[in-house]
Amino acid sequence: MKKIILTGDRPTGNLHIGHYVGSIANRLKLQKENDFEKFYIMIADTQALTDNADKVDKVKNNVIQVAIDYLSAGIDPEKVTIFIQSQVPELAEMTMYFMNLVTVARLNRNPTIKEELKMREFGGNSMPVGFMCYPISQASDILAFNATTIPVGEDQLPMLEQAREISRAFNSTYGSKILVEPQALLPESKSQARLVGLDGKLKMSKSAGNCIFLKDSEAEVKQKIMSAYTDPNHIKVSDPGKVEGNVVFEYLDAFATDESFKKYLPEYKNLDELKAHYRKGGLGDVKIKLFLNNVLQEILKPIREKRAELEKNVDKIYEMLFENSRKAREVASQTMQKMKEAMGIDYTKFLKK
Ligand code: ATP
Ligand code: MG
C-alpha cells in the first residue's frame, strides 16, 4: 500500500527552525523519495482561530506567509497538494460527529494541550471550547484524507494517538472499515523532534515568541543566536560549562554535521569533541555561537533568497492554494459521504423517485 501523507501548520506566524527540523526536513525527504499516492499539506487556519478568535487578520495574513515559507523551503506544489483548512468545510462537519466519540475526560488528559496552555494568553479557566476540542478537529483533518503517514514534531504524538482512537471508535461504533489509523513520522533525534526555544524553557513556538524564523534576515538570526540562553554559571571562558539544556548545543545537535566542522570549525572533529571541551572549561560562548551562526546561515540563506523571488508573485500562490483546496475538498467530501452512509444518516433513500 502506498503512503498517503498529510501534515500541516497553524498560520499563527511565520515558520521557524523548529518546523524546519521537526517536520519540513522529513517532508522534503518524502517528496524526494516520491513513493506516495498522495501528499497533502494543510494550512490550519480554522485550528489557528481556536485560540485567536479576535485575531482573524493575523491568521488570514499568515496563510500566505506560511505558503511562501513552504515554497521557499523547497516544497514543490506540483507534487504536494497545499490547501487551506477553512476552504474544506467537510472537515468541520466531520468534527461534529467525531465529538460524540470522545469524552471530556479524555480531552483533559492531553499533555500537549497542558503545555500549550502555558504559552497561550488564556489560562485553563478561560480556555475556549474550540481550543479544547482541536485534537478532534485535527483527527478530522487526517482521517478525511485516509492519511497513513504524518510527518510531525514530538508535540503532535498525543494528537496522533487521539486520531487513531477516533478512527477505531468510528469503525467499531458504526460497523465500518472506512477510516484508517495514521502513523506519526518523527525526525531522527530528540533535539530535532522538539527544538527548544531561544529562552531555553518551552519548545520553540510561534505563540511563545522564542523563535528564529526562516524569513529572519542574516542580522536578525545572528542577533538572536548571540542572545540565546546558554549556561548561566559559565561566566569566565575557563569555567566548566553545561551542555544539557544549553540552547546553543541543542541547536548544534539538531543542525550541525561533521561537514559543518570541516568547513567552519576544523580544530574540532565533531560535536562530541566540542562538547567535551565546553564541559571541561576553556571554551567561550561567543565561539560556539559564531559557529552555530555559520551553520544556520548556510541553511537559511537559500530559503531567504527564494522567498524574495516568490514574494514578487503572490497572486500565483493564492491561485495554487484555491485550486488545491478545491481538490482537497473533493476527497474530504467523499469520505464524509461514506461516513454518513456508515452512520445511517443518508436520507436520500426516502426521496420519492
Ligand atoms: P503555535 O504556537 O501557533 O502552536 P507552533 O510553532 O507550535 O505554532 P504548529 O503550527 O503548531 O507550530 O506546528 C506545526 C508542525 O511543526 C507540527 O508538526 C509540530 O510538531 C512541528 N513543530 C512545531 N514546533 C516545533 C519544535 N519546536 N520542534 C520540532 N517540531 C515542531
Ligand atoms: Mg503548536
mmCIF file of C-alpha atoms and ligand atoms in Angstrom:
data_model
loop_
_atom_site.group_PDB
_atom_site.id
_atom_site.type_symbol
_atom_site.label_atom_id
_atom_site.label_comp_id
_atom_site.label_asym_id
_atom_site.label_seq_id
_atom_site.Cartn_x
_atom_site.Cartn_y
_atom_site.Cartn_z
ATOM 1 C CA MET A 1 0.000 0.000 0.000
ATOM 2 C CA LYS A 2 1.406 3.375 -0.956
ATOM 3 C CA LYS A 3 1.592 6.145 1.603
ATOM 4 C CA ILE A 4 -0.908 8.947 1.857
ATOM 5 C CA ILE A 5 0.951 11.730 3.599
ATOM 6 C CA LEU A 6 -0.709 14.611 5.414
ATOM 7 C CA THR A 7 0.725 17.289 7.610
ATOM 8 C CA GLY A 8 0.157 20.935 8.358
ATOM 9 C CA ASP A 9 0.930 24.084 10.267
ATOM 10 C CA ARG A 10 -1.081 26.770 12.012
ATOM 11 C CA PRO A 11 -0.906 30.180 10.301
ATOM 12 C CA THR A 12 -0.206 31.967 13.579
ATOM 13 C CA GLY A 13 3.110 33.337 12.360
ATOM 14 C CA ASN A 14 5.950 32.504 10.030
ATOM 15 C CA LEU A 15 7.604 29.118 10.149
ATOM 16 C CA HIS A 16 10.666 28.758 12.354
ATOM 17 C CA ILE A 17 13.703 26.490 12.518
ATOM 18 C CA GLY A 18 11.792 24.146 14.861
ATOM 19 C CA HIS A 19 9.385 23.492 11.993
ATOM 20 C CA TYR A 20 12.327 23.012 9.696
ATOM 21 C CA VAL A 21 13.935 20.158 11.631
ATOM 22 C CA GLY A 22 10.725 18.923 13.233
ATOM 23 C CA SER A 23 8.649 18.445 10.146
ATOM 24 C CA ILE A 24 9.774 20.186 6.960
ATOM 25 C CA ALA A 25 13.026 18.214 6.629
ATOM 26 C CA ASN A 26 11.038 14.967 6.641
ATOM 27 C CA ARG A 27 8.541 16.411 4.168
ATOM 28 C CA LEU A 28 11.391 17.271 1.787
ATOM 29 C CA LYS A 29 12.792 13.765 2.182
ATOM 30 C CA LEU A 30 9.412 12.181 1.419
ATOM 31 C CA GLN A 31 8.936 14.491 -1.544
ATOM 32 C CA LYS A 32 12.304 13.417 -2.921
ATOM 33 C CA GLU A 33 11.629 9.692 -2.365
ATOM 34 C CA ASN A 34 8.447 10.164 -4.393
ATOM 35 C CA ASP A 35 6.932 6.969 -3.007
ATOM 36 C CA PHE A 36 3.430 8.127 -2.144
ATOM 37 C CA GLU A 37 -0.045 8.015 -3.564
ATOM 38 C CA LYS A 38 -0.926 11.495 -2.308
ATOM 39 C CA PHE A 39 0.830 14.174 -0.307
ATOM 40 C CA TYR A 40 -1.170 16.935 1.371
ATOM 41 C CA ILE A 41 -0.007 19.901 3.402
ATOM 42 C CA MET A 42 -2.744 21.821 5.153
ATOM 43 C CA ILE A 43 -2.577 25.392 6.379
ATOM 44 C CA ALA A 44 -4.665 25.065 9.539
ATOM 45 C CA ASP A 45 -6.423 28.438 9.709
ATOM 46 C CA THR A 46 -9.564 27.040 11.366
ATOM 47 C CA GLN A 47 -7.423 25.494 14.067
ATOM 48 C CA ALA A 48 -5.436 28.726 14.488
ATOM 49 C CA LEU A 49 -8.708 30.548 15.214
ATOM 50 C CA THR A 50 -9.385 28.266 18.192
ATOM 51 C CA ASP A 51 -7.022 30.416 20.237
ATOM 52 C CA ASN A 52 -7.072 33.535 18.075
ATOM 53 C CA ALA A 53 -10.804 34.278 17.700
ATOM 54 C CA ASP A 54 -10.190 38.031 17.980
ATOM 55 C CA LYS A 55 -7.157 37.979 15.666
ATOM 56 C CA VAL A 56 -8.671 36.923 12.370
ATOM 57 C CA ASP A 57 -6.469 39.344 10.435
ATOM 58 C CA LYS A 58 -3.317 37.857 11.904
ATOM 59 C CA VAL A 59 -4.405 34.347 10.943
ATOM 60 C CA LYS A 60 -5.575 35.413 7.479
ATOM 61 C CA ASN A 61 -2.344 37.260 6.690
ATOM 62 C CA ASN A 62 -0.243 34.358 7.849
ATOM 63 C CA VAL A 63 -1.909 31.894 5.465
ATOM 64 C CA ILE A 64 0.072 33.325 2.575
ATOM 65 C CA GLN A 65 3.159 33.730 4.749
ATOM 66 C CA VAL A 66 3.177 30.043 5.648
ATOM 67 C CA ALA A 67 2.565 29.107 1.997
ATOM 68 C CA ILE A 68 5.578 31.214 0.971
ATOM 69 C CA ASP A 69 7.617 29.574 3.737
ATOM 70 C CA TYR A 70 6.775 26.106 2.338
ATOM 71 C CA LEU A 71 7.682 27.001 -1.201
ATOM 72 C CA SER A 72 10.874 28.776 -0.217
ATOM 73 C CA ALA A 73 11.937 25.772 1.883
ATOM 74 C CA GLY A 74 11.567 23.586 -1.219
ATOM 75 C CA ILE A 75 8.065 22.097 -1.108
ATOM 76 C CA ASP A 76 7.005 21.521 -4.710
ATOM 77 C CA PRO A 77 3.334 22.410 -5.366
ATOM 78 C CA GLU A 78 3.352 20.132 -8.404
ATOM 79 C CA LYS A 79 3.879 17.133 -6.138
ATOM 80 C CA VAL A 80 2.214 18.278 -2.955
ATOM 81 C CA THR A 81 -1.368 19.486 -2.543
ATOM 82 C CA ILE A 82 -1.076 22.566 -0.337
ATOM 83 C CA PHE A 83 -4.541 23.677 0.807
ATOM 84 C CA ILE A 84 -6.367 25.895 3.305
ATOM 85 C CA GLN A 85 -8.321 24.103 6.052
ATOM 86 C CA SER A 86 -11.289 26.511 6.201
ATOM 87 C CA GLN A 87 -11.913 26.003 2.483
ATOM 88 C CA VAL A 88 -12.802 22.368 3.143
ATOM 89 C CA PRO A 89 -15.974 22.717 5.254
ATOM 90 C CA GLU A 90 -16.458 18.927 5.402
ATOM 91 C CA LEU A 91 -13.643 18.903 7.954
ATOM 92 C CA ALA A 92 -15.784 20.936 10.359
ATOM 93 C CA GLU A 93 -18.782 18.727 9.647
ATOM 94 C CA MET A 94 -16.784 15.605 10.379
ATOM 95 C CA THR A 95 -15.577 17.108 13.648
ATOM 96 C CA MET A 96 -19.186 17.364 14.868
ATOM 97 C CA TYR A 97 -19.663 13.617 14.501
ATOM 98 C CA PHE A 98 -16.281 12.756 15.990
ATOM 99 C CA MET A 99 -17.019 14.894 19.050
ATOM 100 C CA ASN A 100 -19.600 12.317 20.079
ATOM 101 C CA LEU A 101 -16.927 9.636 20.231
ATOM 102 C CA VAL A 102 -14.549 11.392 22.647
ATOM 103 C CA THR A 103 -15.084 12.077 26.344
ATOM 104 C CA VAL A 104 -14.321 15.369 28.072
ATOM 105 C CA ALA A 105 -12.081 13.414 30.481
ATOM 106 C CA ARG A 106 -10.048 12.138 27.524
ATOM 107 C CA LEU A 107 -9.534 15.663 26.188
ATOM 108 C CA ASN A 108 -8.496 16.865 29.643
ATOM 109 C CA ARG A 109 -5.692 14.315 29.724
ATOM 110 C CA ASN A 110 -3.964 15.618 26.582
ATOM 111 C CA PRO A 111 -0.415 16.618 27.684
ATOM 112 C CA THR A 112 0.216 18.876 24.676
ATOM 113 C CA ILE A 113 -2.838 20.975 25.492
ATOM 114 C CA LYS A 114 -1.496 21.322 29.026
ATOM 115 C CA GLU A 115 1.877 22.540 27.767
ATOM 116 C CA GLU A 116 0.279 24.850 25.243
ATOM 117 C CA LEU A 117 -1.840 26.498 27.916
ATOM 118 C CA LYS A 118 1.396 27.849 29.387
ATOM 119 C CA MET A 119 2.091 29.865 26.264
ATOM 120 C CA ARG A 120 -1.434 30.979 25.414
ATOM 121 C CA GLU A 121 -2.945 34.238 26.660
ATOM 122 C CA PHE A 122 -5.823 32.416 28.319
ATOM 123 C CA GLY A 123 -5.288 30.254 31.373
ATOM 124 C CA GLY A 124 -7.153 26.988 31.942
ATOM 125 C CA ASN A 125 -10.350 28.692 33.095
ATOM 126 C CA SER A 126 -10.931 30.812 30.016
ATOM 127 C CA MET A 127 -9.936 28.161 27.516
ATOM 128 C CA PRO A 128 -12.329 28.278 24.545
ATOM 129 C CA VAL A 129 -14.225 25.033 23.878
ATOM 130 C CA GLY A 130 -12.900 25.129 20.313
ATOM 131 C CA PHE A 131 -9.331 25.061 21.583
ATOM 132 C CA MET A 132 -10.013 22.175 23.922
ATOM 133 C CA CYS A 133 -11.512 20.244 21.019
ATOM 134 C CA TYR A 134 -8.835 20.971 18.452
ATOM 135 C CA PRO A 135 -7.354 17.465 18.796
ATOM 136 C CA ILE A 136 -10.708 16.214 17.487
ATOM 137 C CA SER A 137 -10.729 18.600 14.558
ATOM 138 C CA GLN A 138 -7.157 17.571 13.832
ATOM 139 C CA ALA A 139 -8.318 13.959 13.690
ATOM 140 C CA SER A 140 -10.812 15.019 11.003
ATOM 141 C CA ASP A 141 -8.040 16.663 9.001
ATOM 142 C CA ILE A 142 -6.126 13.404 8.993
ATOM 143 C CA LEU A 143 -8.952 10.873 8.657
ATOM 144 C CA ALA A 144 -10.752 12.781 5.899
ATOM 145 C CA PHE A 145 -7.849 12.075 3.578
ATOM 146 C CA ASN A 146 -7.211 8.470 4.687
ATOM 147 C CA ALA A 147 -3.735 9.631 5.615
ATOM 148 C CA THR A 148 -1.293 6.917 6.651
ATOM 149 C CA THR A 149 1.847 8.942 7.326
ATOM 150 C CA ILE A 150 2.083 12.166 9.322
ATOM 151 C CA PRO A 151 5.500 13.904 9.472
ATOM 152 C CA VAL A 152 5.401 15.906 12.707
ATOM 153 C CA GLY A 153 7.314 17.017 15.775
ATOM 154 C CA GLU A 154 7.023 15.248 19.107
ATOM 155 C CA ASP A 155 4.340 17.611 20.463
ATOM 156 C CA GLN A 156 1.931 16.060 17.974
ATOM 157 C CA LEU A 157 2.134 12.477 19.287
ATOM 158 C CA PRO A 158 -0.865 12.863 21.626
ATOM 159 C CA MET A 159 -2.856 14.267 18.673
ATOM 160 C CA LEU A 160 -1.967 11.264 16.556
ATOM 161 C CA GLU A 161 -2.994 8.911 19.350
ATOM 162 C CA GLN A 162 -6.301 10.750 19.580
ATOM 163 C CA ALA A 163 -6.815 10.434 15.824
ATOM 164 C CA ARG A 164 -6.155 6.686 15.959
ATOM 165 C CA GLU A 165 -8.609 6.280 18.819
ATOM 166 C CA ILE A 166 -11.284 8.181 16.916
ATOM 167 C CA SER A 167 -10.680 6.104 13.812
ATOM 168 C CA ARG A 168 -11.137 2.886 15.821
ATOM 169 C CA ALA A 169 -14.140 4.266 17.707
ATOM 170 C CA PHE A 170 -15.891 5.290 14.486
ATOM 171 C CA ASN A 171 -15.227 1.994 12.753
ATOM 172 C CA SER A 172 -16.398 -0.081 15.717
ATOM 173 C CA THR A 173 -19.424 2.081 16.597
ATOM 174 C CA TYR A 174 -20.755 2.145 13.044
ATOM 175 C CA GLY A 175 -19.504 -1.252 11.876
ATOM 176 C CA SER A 176 -17.412 0.289 9.165
ATOM 177 C CA LYS A 177 -13.901 -0.130 7.833
ATOM 178 C CA ILE A 178 -13.579 3.192 6.093
ATOM 179 C CA LEU A 179 -11.253 5.073 8.420
ATOM 180 C CA VAL A 180 -7.562 4.219 8.593
ATOM 181 C CA GLU A 181 -5.139 4.571 11.507
ATOM 182 C CA PRO A 182 -2.392 7.103 10.823
ATOM 183 C CA GLN A 183 1.231 6.806 11.980
ATOM 184 C CA ALA A 184 3.489 9.684 13.033
ATOM 185 C CA LEU A 185 6.801 10.123 11.277
ATOM 186 C CA LEU A 186 9.228 11.775 13.707
ATOM 187 C CA PRO A 187 12.649 13.205 12.967
ATOM 188 C CA GLU A 188 15.716 11.168 13.921
ATOM 189 C CA SER A 189 16.985 12.940 17.004
ATOM 190 C CA LYS A 190 15.347 14.208 20.158
ATOM 191 C CA SER A 191 16.556 17.780 19.713
ATOM 192 C CA GLN A 192 15.002 17.789 16.223
ATOM 193 C CA ALA A 193 11.695 16.298 17.367
ATOM 194 C CA ARG A 194 11.292 19.036 19.938
ATOM 195 C CA LEU A 195 13.523 22.007 19.271
ATOM 196 C CA VAL A 196 13.727 24.166 22.363
ATOM 197 C CA GLY A 197 13.028 27.912 22.127
ATOM 198 C CA LEU A 198 15.677 30.638 22.449
ATOM 199 C CA ASP A 199 14.605 31.084 26.079
ATOM 200 C CA GLY A 200 15.720 27.522 26.875
ATOM 201 C CA LYS A 201 12.383 26.745 28.553
ATOM 202 C CA LEU A 202 9.449 25.964 26.280
ATOM 203 C CA LYS A 203 9.539 24.338 22.861
ATOM 204 C CA MET A 204 10.188 26.798 20.050
ATOM 205 C CA SER A 205 6.691 28.027 19.207
ATOM 206 C CA LYS A 206 5.212 30.904 17.280
ATOM 207 C CA SER A 207 2.898 31.558 20.212
ATOM 208 C CA ALA A 208 5.745 31.625 22.737
ATOM 209 C CA GLY A 209 7.797 34.298 20.918
ATOM 210 C CA ASN A 210 11.072 32.359 21.253
ATOM 211 C CA CYS A 211 11.795 31.637 17.583
ATOM 212 C CA ILE A 212 14.333 32.009 14.833
ATOM 213 C CA PHE A 213 12.157 32.333 11.740
ATOM 214 C CA LEU A 214 13.052 31.024 8.291
ATOM 215 C CA LYS A 215 12.440 34.537 6.959
ATOM 216 C CA ASP A 216 14.620 36.363 9.519
ATOM 217 C CA SER A 217 17.384 38.478 7.973
ATOM 218 C CA GLU A 218 21.005 37.471 8.367
ATOM 219 C CA ALA A 219 21.462 40.161 11.035
ATOM 220 C CA GLU A 220 18.340 39.081 12.960
ATOM 221 C CA VAL A 221 19.448 35.455 13.024
ATOM 222 C CA LYS A 222 22.882 36.439 14.319
ATOM 223 C CA GLN A 223 21.466 38.775 16.947
ATOM 224 C CA LYS A 224 19.088 36.064 18.213
ATOM 225 C CA ILE A 225 21.866 33.488 18.409
ATOM 226 C CA MET A 226 24.165 35.875 20.259
ATOM 227 C CA SER A 227 21.500 36.427 22.930
ATOM 228 C CA ALA A 228 20.414 32.760 23.206
ATOM 229 C CA TYR A 229 20.281 31.096 26.628
ATOM 230 C CA THR A 230 23.388 29.017 27.384
ATOM 231 C CA ASP A 231 24.660 28.066 30.846
ATOM 232 C CA PRO A 232 24.212 30.887 33.384
ATOM 233 C CA ASN A 233 27.078 29.520 35.513
ATOM 234 C CA HIS A 234 29.550 29.557 32.642
ATOM 235 C CA ILE A 235 30.795 33.066 33.291
ATOM 236 C CA LYS A 236 34.515 33.056 32.515
ATOM 237 C CA VAL A 237 35.842 31.214 29.453
ATOM 238 C CA SER A 238 37.837 28.965 31.784
ATOM 239 C CA ASP A 239 34.701 27.867 33.727
ATOM 240 C CA PRO A 240 33.393 24.365 33.038
ATOM 241 C CA GLY A 241 30.110 24.635 31.128
ATOM 242 C CA LYS A 242 26.902 22.623 30.929
ATOM 243 C CA VAL A 243 25.830 21.227 27.602
ATOM 244 C CA GLU A 244 22.437 19.838 28.667
ATOM 245 C CA GLY A 245 19.704 22.467 28.439
ATOM 246 C CA ASN A 246 22.155 24.795 26.694
ATOM 247 C CA VAL A 247 20.281 26.200 23.705
ATOM 248 C CA VAL A 248 23.368 26.558 21.508
ATOM 249 C CA PHE A 249 24.258 22.883 21.953
ATOM 250 C CA GLU A 250 20.631 21.839 21.457
ATOM 251 C CA TYR A 251 20.651 23.642 18.104
ATOM 252 C CA LEU A 252 24.050 22.247 17.153
ATOM 253 C CA ASP A 253 22.681 18.782 17.947
ATOM 254 C CA ALA A 254 19.812 19.427 15.565
ATOM 255 C CA PHE A 255 21.678 21.155 12.733
ATOM 256 C CA ALA A 256 25.464 20.641 12.781
ATOM 257 C CA THR A 257 27.098 17.809 10.855
ATOM 258 C CA ASP A 258 30.721 16.650 10.679
ATOM 259 C CA GLU A 259 30.825 18.577 7.400
ATOM 260 C CA SER A 260 29.977 21.790 9.300
ATOM 261 C CA PHE A 261 33.029 21.229 11.498
ATOM 262 C CA LYS A 262 35.300 20.743 8.489
ATOM 263 C CA LYS A 263 34.015 23.946 6.998
ATOM 264 C CA TYR A 264 33.649 26.320 9.933
ATOM 265 C CA LEU A 265 35.483 24.877 12.959
ATOM 266 C CA PRO A 266 38.205 22.495 11.727
ATOM 267 C CA GLU A 267 40.056 22.413 15.061
ATOM 268 C CA TYR A 268 37.296 20.037 16.275
ATOM 269 C CA LYS A 269 36.372 16.815 14.502
ATOM 270 C CA ASN A 270 32.772 16.694 15.613
ATOM 271 C CA LEU A 271 30.184 17.798 18.140
ATOM 272 C CA ASP A 272 31.332 15.307 20.771
ATOM 273 C CA GLU A 273 34.778 16.910 20.843
ATOM 274 C CA LEU A 274 33.296 20.392 21.090
ATOM 275 C CA LYS A 275 31.015 19.325 23.926
ATOM 276 C CA ALA A 276 33.895 17.707 25.814
ATOM 277 C CA HIS A 277 35.916 20.923 25.629
ATOM 278 C CA TYR A 278 32.970 23.021 26.794
ATOM 279 C CA ARG A 279 32.341 20.711 29.742
ATOM 280 C CA LYS A 280 35.996 20.826 30.774
ATOM 281 C CA GLY A 281 36.247 24.620 30.564
ATOM 282 C CA GLY A 282 38.272 26.886 28.295
ATOM 283 C CA LEU A 283 35.705 27.306 25.544
ATOM 284 C CA GLY A 284 33.738 30.563 25.398
ATOM 285 C CA ASP A 285 30.094 31.094 24.422
ATOM 286 C CA VAL A 286 30.987 33.567 21.674
ATOM 287 C CA LYS A 287 32.953 30.935 19.784
ATOM 288 C CA ILE A 288 30.172 28.321 19.858
ATOM 289 C CA LYS A 289 27.574 30.942 18.973
ATOM 290 C CA LEU A 290 29.532 32.151 15.952
ATOM 291 C CA PHE A 291 29.866 28.541 14.808
ATOM 292 C CA LEU A 292 26.121 27.961 15.188
ATOM 293 C CA ASN A 293 25.524 31.179 13.282
ATOM 294 C CA ASN A 294 27.592 29.879 10.344
ATOM 295 C CA VAL A 295 25.747 26.545 10.380
ATOM 296 C CA LEU A 296 22.289 28.124 10.415
ATOM 297 C CA GLN A 297 23.050 30.881 7.918
ATOM 298 C CA GLU A 298 24.134 28.229 5.398
ATOM 299 C CA ILE A 299 20.715 26.559 5.662
ATOM 300 C CA LEU A 300 18.680 29.764 5.792
ATOM 301 C CA LYS A 301 20.378 31.784 3.031
ATOM 302 C CA PRO A 302 18.910 29.889 0.048
ATOM 303 C CA ILE A 303 15.471 29.837 1.714
ATOM 304 C CA ARG A 304 15.612 33.604 2.232
ATOM 305 C CA GLU A 305 16.661 34.182 -1.377
ATOM 306 C CA LYS A 306 13.870 32.006 -2.771
ATOM 307 C CA ARG A 307 11.374 33.833 -0.555
ATOM 308 C CA ALA A 308 12.394 37.192 -2.049
ATOM 309 C CA GLU A 309 11.657 35.780 -5.518
ATOM 310 C CA LEU A 310 8.308 34.263 -4.523
ATOM 311 C CA GLU A 311 7.110 37.455 -2.874
ATOM 312 C CA LYS A 312 7.059 39.093 -6.306
ATOM 313 C CA ASN A 313 4.146 36.928 -7.429
ATOM 314 C CA VAL A 314 1.799 36.323 -4.530
ATOM 315 C CA ASP A 315 -1.288 36.144 -6.784
ATOM 316 C CA LYS A 316 0.013 32.957 -8.348
ATOM 317 C CA ILE A 317 0.414 31.388 -4.898
ATOM 318 C CA TYR A 318 -3.175 32.254 -3.955
ATOM 319 C CA GLU A 319 -4.381 30.662 -7.194
ATOM 320 C CA MET A 320 -2.453 27.496 -6.366
ATOM 321 C CA LEU A 321 -3.940 27.446 -2.843
ATOM 322 C CA PHE A 322 -7.525 27.816 -4.059
ATOM 323 C CA GLU A 323 -7.149 25.235 -6.780
ATOM 324 C CA ASN A 324 -5.626 22.745 -4.343
ATOM 325 C CA SER A 325 -8.268 23.472 -1.699
ATOM 326 C CA ARG A 326 -10.892 22.588 -4.285
ATOM 327 C CA LYS A 327 -9.167 19.270 -4.980
ATOM 328 C CA ALA A 328 -8.796 18.522 -1.271
ATOM 329 C CA ARG A 329 -12.476 19.263 -0.757
ATOM 330 C CA GLU A 330 -13.471 16.627 -3.303
ATOM 331 C CA VAL A 331 -11.578 13.974 -1.366
ATOM 332 C CA ALA A 332 -12.890 15.064 2.060
ATOM 333 C CA SER A 333 -16.456 15.152 0.823
ATOM 334 C CA GLN A 334 -16.197 11.579 -0.474
ATOM 335 C CA THR A 335 -15.045 10.429 2.971
ATOM 336 C CA MET A 336 -17.829 12.446 4.626
ATOM 337 C CA GLN A 337 -20.396 10.806 2.361
ATOM 338 C CA LYS A 338 -19.108 7.314 3.200
ATOM 339 C CA MET A 339 -19.196 8.171 6.902
ATOM 340 C CA LYS A 340 -22.808 9.292 6.652
ATOM 341 C CA GLU A 341 -23.736 6.090 4.894
ATOM 342 C CA ALA A 342 -21.985 4.059 7.594
ATOM 343 C CA MET A 343 -23.795 6.031 10.292
ATOM 344 C CA GLY A 344 -27.143 5.655 8.547
ATOM 345 C CA ILE A 345 -27.784 9.378 8.187
ATOM 346 C CA ASP A 346 -28.051 9.331 4.465
ATOM 347 C CA TYR A 347 -31.681 10.355 3.776
ATOM 348 C CA THR A 348 -31.611 10.157 0.015
ATOM 349 C CA LYS A 349 -33.338 6.749 0.066
ATOM 350 C CA PHE A 350 -36.511 8.422 1.398
ATOM 351 C CA LEU A 351 -36.774 10.658 -1.612
ATOM 352 C CA LYS A 352 -39.580 9.787 -3.979
ATOM 353 C CA LYS A 353 -38.145 8.943 -7.382
HETATM 354 P P1 ATP B 1 1.678 27.625 17.621
HETATM 355 O O1 ATP B 1 2.472 28.290 18.710
HETATM 356 O O2 ATP B 1 0.711 28.509 16.931
HETATM 357 O O3 ATP B 1 1.064 26.314 18.059
HETATM 358 P P2 ATP B 1 3.932 26.209 16.565
HETATM 359 O O4 ATP B 1 5.193 26.966 16.473
HETATM 360 O O5 ATP B 1 3.741 25.264 17.703
HETATM 361 O O6 ATP B 1 2.745 27.262 16.498
HETATM 362 P P3 ATP B 1 2.500 24.476 14.789
HETATM 363 O O7 ATP B 1 1.876 25.079 13.584
HETATM 364 O O8 ATP B 1 1.651 24.212 15.985
HETATM 365 O O9 ATP B 1 3.732 25.415 15.210
HETATM 366 O O10 ATP B 1 3.249 23.120 14.420
HETATM 367 C C1 ATP B 1 3.397 22.667 13.089
HETATM 368 C C2 ATP B 1 4.310 21.478 12.983
HETATM 369 O O11 ATP B 1 5.635 21.799 13.382
HETATM 370 C C3 ATP B 1 3.913 20.300 13.868
HETATM 371 O O12 ATP B 1 4.188 19.123 13.142
HETATM 372 C C4 ATP B 1 4.824 20.386 15.042
HETATM 373 O O13 ATP B 1 5.074 19.132 15.633
HETATM 374 C C5 ATP B 1 6.086 20.937 14.417
HETATM 375 N N1 ATP B 1 6.804 21.764 15.400
HETATM 376 C C6 ATP B 1 6.371 22.926 15.930
HETATM 377 N N2 ATP B 1 7.256 23.404 16.808
HETATM 378 C C7 ATP B 1 8.293 22.513 16.836
HETATM 379 C C8 ATP B 1 9.527 22.447 17.541
HETATM 380 N N3 ATP B 1 9.880 23.398 18.405
HETATM 381 N N4 ATP B 1 10.348 21.383 17.324
HETATM 382 C C9 ATP B 1 10.004 20.408 16.443
HETATM 383 N N5 ATP B 1 8.852 20.425 15.736
HETATM 384 C C10 ATP B 1 7.997 21.453 15.919
HETATM 385 MG MG MG B 2 1.813 24.300 18.031
#
